[in-house]
Coordinates of C-alpha atoms in Angstrom, one line a residue:
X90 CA 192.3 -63.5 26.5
X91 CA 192.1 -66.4 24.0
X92 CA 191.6 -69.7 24.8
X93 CA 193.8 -72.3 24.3
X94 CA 193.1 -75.0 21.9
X95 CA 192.6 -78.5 22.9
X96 CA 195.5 -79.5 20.9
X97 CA 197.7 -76.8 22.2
X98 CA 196.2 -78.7 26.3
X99 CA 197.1 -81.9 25.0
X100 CA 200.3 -80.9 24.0
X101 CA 201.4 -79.0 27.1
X102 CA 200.4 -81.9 29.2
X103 CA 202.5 -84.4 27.5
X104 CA 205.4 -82.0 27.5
X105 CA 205.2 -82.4 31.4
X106 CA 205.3 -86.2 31.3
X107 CA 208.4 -87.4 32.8
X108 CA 210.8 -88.6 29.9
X109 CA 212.0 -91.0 31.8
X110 CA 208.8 -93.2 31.7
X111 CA 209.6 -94.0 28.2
X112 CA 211.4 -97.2 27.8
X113 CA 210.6 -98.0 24.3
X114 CA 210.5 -95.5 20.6
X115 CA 208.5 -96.9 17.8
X116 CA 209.3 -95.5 14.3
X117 CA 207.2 -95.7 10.8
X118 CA 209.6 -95.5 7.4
X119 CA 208.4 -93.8 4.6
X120 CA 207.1 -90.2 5.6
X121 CA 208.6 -90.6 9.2
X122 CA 212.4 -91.2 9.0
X123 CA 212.7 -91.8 5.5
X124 CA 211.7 -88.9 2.6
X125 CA 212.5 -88.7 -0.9
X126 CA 216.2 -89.8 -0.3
X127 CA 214.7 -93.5 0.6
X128 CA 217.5 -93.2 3.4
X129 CA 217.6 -91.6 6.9
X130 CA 219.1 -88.4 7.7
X131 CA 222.1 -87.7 9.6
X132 CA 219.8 -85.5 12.7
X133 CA 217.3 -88.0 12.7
X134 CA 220.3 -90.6 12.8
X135 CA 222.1 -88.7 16.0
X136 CA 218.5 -88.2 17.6
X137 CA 218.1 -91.8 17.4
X138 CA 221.3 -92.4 18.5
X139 CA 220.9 -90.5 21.4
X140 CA 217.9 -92.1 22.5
X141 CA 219.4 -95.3 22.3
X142 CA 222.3 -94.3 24.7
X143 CA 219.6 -93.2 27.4
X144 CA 218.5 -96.9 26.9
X145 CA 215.7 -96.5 25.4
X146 CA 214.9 -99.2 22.9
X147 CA 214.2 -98.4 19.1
X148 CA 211.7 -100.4 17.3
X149 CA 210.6 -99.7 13.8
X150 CA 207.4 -100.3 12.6
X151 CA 206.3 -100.3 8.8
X152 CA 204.0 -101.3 6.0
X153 CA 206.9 -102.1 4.1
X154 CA 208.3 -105.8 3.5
X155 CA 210.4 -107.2 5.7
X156 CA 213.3 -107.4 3.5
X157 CA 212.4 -103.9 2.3
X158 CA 212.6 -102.8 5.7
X159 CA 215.5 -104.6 7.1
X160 CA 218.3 -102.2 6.2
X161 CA 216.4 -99.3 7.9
X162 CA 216.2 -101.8 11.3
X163 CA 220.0 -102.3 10.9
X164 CA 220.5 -98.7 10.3
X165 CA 219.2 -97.6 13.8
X166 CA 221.1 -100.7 15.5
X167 CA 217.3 -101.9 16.8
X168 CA 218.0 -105.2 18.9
X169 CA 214.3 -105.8 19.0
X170 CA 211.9 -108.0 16.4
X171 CA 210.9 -106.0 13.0
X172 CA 207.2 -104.9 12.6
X173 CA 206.6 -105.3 8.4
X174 CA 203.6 -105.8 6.8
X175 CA 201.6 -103.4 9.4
X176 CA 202.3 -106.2 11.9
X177 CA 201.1 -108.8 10.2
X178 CA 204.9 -109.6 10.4
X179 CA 207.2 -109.6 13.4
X180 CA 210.4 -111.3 13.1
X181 CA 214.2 -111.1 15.0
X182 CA 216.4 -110.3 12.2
X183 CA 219.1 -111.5 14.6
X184 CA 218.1 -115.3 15.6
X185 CA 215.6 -115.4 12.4
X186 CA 213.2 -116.1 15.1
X187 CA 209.6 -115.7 13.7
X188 CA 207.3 -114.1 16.5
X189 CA 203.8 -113.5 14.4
X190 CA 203.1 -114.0 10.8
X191 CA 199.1 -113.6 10.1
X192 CA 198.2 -114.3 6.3
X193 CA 194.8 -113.0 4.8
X194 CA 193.2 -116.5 3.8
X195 CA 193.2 -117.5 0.7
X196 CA 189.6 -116.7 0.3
X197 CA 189.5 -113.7 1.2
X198 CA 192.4 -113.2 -1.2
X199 CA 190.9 -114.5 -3.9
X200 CA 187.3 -111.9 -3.1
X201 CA 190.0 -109.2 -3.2
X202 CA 191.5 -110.3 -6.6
X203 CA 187.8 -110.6 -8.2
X204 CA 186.7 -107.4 -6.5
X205 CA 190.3 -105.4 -8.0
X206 CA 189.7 -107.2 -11.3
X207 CA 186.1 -106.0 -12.5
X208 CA 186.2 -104.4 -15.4
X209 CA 186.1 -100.6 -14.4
X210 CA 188.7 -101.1 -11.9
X211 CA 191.3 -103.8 -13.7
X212 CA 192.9 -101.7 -16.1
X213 CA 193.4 -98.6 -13.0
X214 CA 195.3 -100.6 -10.4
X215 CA 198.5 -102.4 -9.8
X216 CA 197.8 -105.4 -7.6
X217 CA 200.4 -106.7 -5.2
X218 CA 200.3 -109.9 -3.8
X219 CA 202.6 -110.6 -0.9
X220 CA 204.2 -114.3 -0.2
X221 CA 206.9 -115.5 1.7
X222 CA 208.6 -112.1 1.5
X223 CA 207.9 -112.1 -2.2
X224 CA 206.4 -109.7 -4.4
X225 CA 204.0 -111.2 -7.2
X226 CA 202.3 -109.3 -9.3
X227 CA 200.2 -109.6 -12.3
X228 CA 202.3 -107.7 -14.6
X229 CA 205.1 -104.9 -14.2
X230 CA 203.3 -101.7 -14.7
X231 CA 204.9 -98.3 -14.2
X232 CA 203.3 -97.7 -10.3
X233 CA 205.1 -101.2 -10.0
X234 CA 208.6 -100.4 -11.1
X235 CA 208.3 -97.1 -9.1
X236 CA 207.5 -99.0 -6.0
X237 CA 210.1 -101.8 -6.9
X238 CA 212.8 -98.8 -7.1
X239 CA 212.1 -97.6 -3.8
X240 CA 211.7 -100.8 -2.1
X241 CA 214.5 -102.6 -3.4
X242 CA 212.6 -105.7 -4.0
X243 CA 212.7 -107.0 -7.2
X244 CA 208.5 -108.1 -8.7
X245 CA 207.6 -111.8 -9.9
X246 CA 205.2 -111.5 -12.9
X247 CA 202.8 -114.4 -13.3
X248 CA 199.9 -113.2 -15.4
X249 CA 197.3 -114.6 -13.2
X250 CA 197.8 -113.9 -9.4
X251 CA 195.2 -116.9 -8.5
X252 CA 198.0 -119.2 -9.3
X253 CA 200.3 -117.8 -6.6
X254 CA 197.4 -118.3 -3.8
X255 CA 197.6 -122.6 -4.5
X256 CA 199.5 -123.4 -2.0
X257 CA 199.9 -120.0 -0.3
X258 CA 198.3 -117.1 1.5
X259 CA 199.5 -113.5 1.0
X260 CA 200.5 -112.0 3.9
X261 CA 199.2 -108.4 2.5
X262 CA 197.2 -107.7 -0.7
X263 CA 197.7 -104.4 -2.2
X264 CA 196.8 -101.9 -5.0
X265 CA 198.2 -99.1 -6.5
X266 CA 196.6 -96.3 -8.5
X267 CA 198.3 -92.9 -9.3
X268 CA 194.4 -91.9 -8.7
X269 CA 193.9 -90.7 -4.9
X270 CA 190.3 -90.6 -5.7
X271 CA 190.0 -94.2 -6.6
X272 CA 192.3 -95.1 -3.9
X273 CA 189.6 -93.3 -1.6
X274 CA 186.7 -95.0 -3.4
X275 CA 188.2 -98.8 -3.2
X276 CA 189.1 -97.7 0.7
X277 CA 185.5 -96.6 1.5
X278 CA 183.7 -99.5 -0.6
X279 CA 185.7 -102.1 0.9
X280 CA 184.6 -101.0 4.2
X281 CA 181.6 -101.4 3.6
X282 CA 181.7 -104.6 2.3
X283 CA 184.3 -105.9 4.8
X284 CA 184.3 -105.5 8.9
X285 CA 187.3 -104.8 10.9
X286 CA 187.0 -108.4 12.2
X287 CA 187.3 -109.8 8.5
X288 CA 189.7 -107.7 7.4
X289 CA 192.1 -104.6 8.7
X290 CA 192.3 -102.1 5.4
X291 CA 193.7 -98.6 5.4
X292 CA 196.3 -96.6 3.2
X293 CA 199.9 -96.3 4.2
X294 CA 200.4 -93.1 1.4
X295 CA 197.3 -91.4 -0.3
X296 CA 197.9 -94.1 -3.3
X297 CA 198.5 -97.4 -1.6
X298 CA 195.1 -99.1 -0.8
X299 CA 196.6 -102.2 1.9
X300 CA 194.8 -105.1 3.3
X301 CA 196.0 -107.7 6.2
X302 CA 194.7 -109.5 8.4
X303 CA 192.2 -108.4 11.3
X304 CA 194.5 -109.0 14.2
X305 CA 197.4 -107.0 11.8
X306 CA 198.1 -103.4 12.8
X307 CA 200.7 -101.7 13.9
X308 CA 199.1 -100.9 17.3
X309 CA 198.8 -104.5 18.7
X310 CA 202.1 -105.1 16.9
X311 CA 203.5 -102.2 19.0
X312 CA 202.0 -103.7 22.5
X313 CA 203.0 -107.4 21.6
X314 CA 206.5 -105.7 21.7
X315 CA 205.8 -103.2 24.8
X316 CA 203.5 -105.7 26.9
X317 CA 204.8 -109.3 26.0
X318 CA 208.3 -109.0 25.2
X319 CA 209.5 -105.9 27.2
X320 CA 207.2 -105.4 30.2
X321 CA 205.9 -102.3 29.9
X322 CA 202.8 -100.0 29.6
X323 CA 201.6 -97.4 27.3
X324 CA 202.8 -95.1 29.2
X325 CA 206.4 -96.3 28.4
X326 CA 206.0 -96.0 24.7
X327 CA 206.7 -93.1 22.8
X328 CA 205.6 -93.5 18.7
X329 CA 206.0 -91.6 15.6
X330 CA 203.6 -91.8 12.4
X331 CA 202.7 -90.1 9.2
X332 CA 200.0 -91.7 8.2
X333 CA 196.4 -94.1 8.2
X334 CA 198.3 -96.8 8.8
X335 CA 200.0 -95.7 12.1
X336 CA 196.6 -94.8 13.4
X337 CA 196.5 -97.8 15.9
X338 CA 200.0 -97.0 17.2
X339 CA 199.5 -93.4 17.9
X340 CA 196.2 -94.4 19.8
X341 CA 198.8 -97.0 22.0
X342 CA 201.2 -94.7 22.8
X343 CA 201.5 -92.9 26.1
X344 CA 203.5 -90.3 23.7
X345 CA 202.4 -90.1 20.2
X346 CA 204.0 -87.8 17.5
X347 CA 202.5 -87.4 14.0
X348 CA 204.6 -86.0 11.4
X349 CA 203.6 -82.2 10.1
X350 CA 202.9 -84.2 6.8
X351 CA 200.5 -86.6 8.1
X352 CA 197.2 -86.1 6.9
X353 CA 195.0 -84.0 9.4
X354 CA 193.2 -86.6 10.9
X355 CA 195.9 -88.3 11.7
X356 CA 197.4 -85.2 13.7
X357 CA 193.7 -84.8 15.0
X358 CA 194.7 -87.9 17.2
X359 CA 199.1 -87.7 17.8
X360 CA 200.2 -85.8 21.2
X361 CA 202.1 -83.6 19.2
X362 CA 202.7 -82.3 16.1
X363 CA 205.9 -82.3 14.8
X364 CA 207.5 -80.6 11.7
X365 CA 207.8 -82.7 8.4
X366 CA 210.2 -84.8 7.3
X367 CA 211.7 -82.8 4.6
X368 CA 212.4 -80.6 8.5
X369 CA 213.5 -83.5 10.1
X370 CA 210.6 -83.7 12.0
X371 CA 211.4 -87.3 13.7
X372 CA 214.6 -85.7 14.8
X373 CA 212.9 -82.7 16.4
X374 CA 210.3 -84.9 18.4
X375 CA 213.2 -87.0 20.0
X376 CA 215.1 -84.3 21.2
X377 CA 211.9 -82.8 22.6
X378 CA 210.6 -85.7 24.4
X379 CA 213.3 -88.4 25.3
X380 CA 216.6 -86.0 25.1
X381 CA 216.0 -82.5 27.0

């Protein structure tokens, strides 16, 4: 007889958790709810939907700005504070109350900048810098405008992105290359330079190098809303990832669900697989976990 995997265990014994320990369903954009169409999918709508009406709260979470990400939060009625920026954002669309904002300093900003400008590497990236909401660039390259396009956020060029850090600190700092390679080169050689209590790095796609904060991820930003604002546990969260950047999350999460497109070490770690999103994947987890 063959044995059974240890995913196939883990799976089967999260399938016999009781759905009604989870209070609270934590969602990524891009690659989770959100494909190519940039919008959400009438299943993964429903499923949502659903959920809701079993009072279970909805909660996104995203790298994306928050006023990228606002029309997605509004889209799946959430009541609760936004996660944007990886968590280095929360914020209540509703009351405009602003529960966490963490910056990177403007020193470190600036060791970024020089490291992203040396020669071999200035004319291969796109360089975001993130400010009050704001996107400032250097210039508008093509990775930019395709970015821009799919956020909806319009870019501020200003030549010379040490002006912008004056009188401000970014809340995240971030470079784009069509290159996976490099993008995996800057990754690795920024760890090494840079500890996890300086700075939180990781990718949200396979071409978006990020940086934030240290205390910025989306897993303490998913507990600050479980544990601080709602009362619960772990085990009362259920979240749903595609990728590096939802690693933390999917760790939290008494249920965790990584999307059939994540990359594999990111389903190495989820509860359960589930299909992709061009499948509706999202959809397909809900109904599996919070709805049967």
């Amino acid at each position: 007889m063959q044995k059974a995997s240890a995913t196939q265990l883990k799976s089967a014994a999260v399938v016999g958790m009781a759905t009604k320990e989870i209070k609270l369903l934590v969602l990524d954009i891009d690659g989770t709810i959100a494909g190519e169409s940039n919008n959400i999918n009438q299943p993964v709508r429903e499923a949502i939907t659903a959920a809701k009406a079993k009072g279970i709260q909805v909660a996104i979470a995203t790298g994306r700005m928050f006023r990228s990400a606002l029309r997605f939060h509004q889209d799946i009625g959430s009541t609760l504070p936004l996660v944007a920026y990886q968590g280095a954002w929360i914020q209540d669309p509703a009351s405009q109350q602003m529960h966490q904002h963490l910056p990177v300093s403007r020193e470190m900003a600036h060791r970024l900048l020089d490291y992203f400008e040396q020669p071999e590497l200035r004319s291969l990236l796109s360089v975001h810098f993130y400010v009050n909401d704001q996107l400032y660039v250097r210039e508008i390259t093509t990775e930019t405008q395709v970015y821009s396009e799919r956020s909806g956020i319009a870019p501020i060029a200003v030549g010379d992105l040490r002006q912008v850090l004056t009188d401000h600190e970014p809340t995240k700092v971030l470079a784009l290359c069509d290159d996976k390679d490099i993008i995996d080169n800057l990754l690795g050689s920024l760890r090494l330079q840079y500890t996890p209590a300086e700075l939180y790095l990781t990718k949200s796609v396979a071409t978006f190098f990020e940086a934030t904060h240290p205390f910025a991820n989306k897993g303490m930003a998913v507990r600050y809303l479980a544990e601080e604002l709602l009362g619960l546990q772990p085990s009362n969260v259920m979240t749903i990832g595609d990728n590096f950047n939802d690693l933390e999350m999917l760790e939290y999460a008494g249920i965790s669900v990584a999307m059939g497109n994540a990359p594999p070490q990111i389903q190495a770690i989820a509860s359960w697989i589930a299909p992709t999103i061009d499948q509706d994947g999202a959809a397909v987890a809900i109904e599996k976990f919070l709805l049967s």
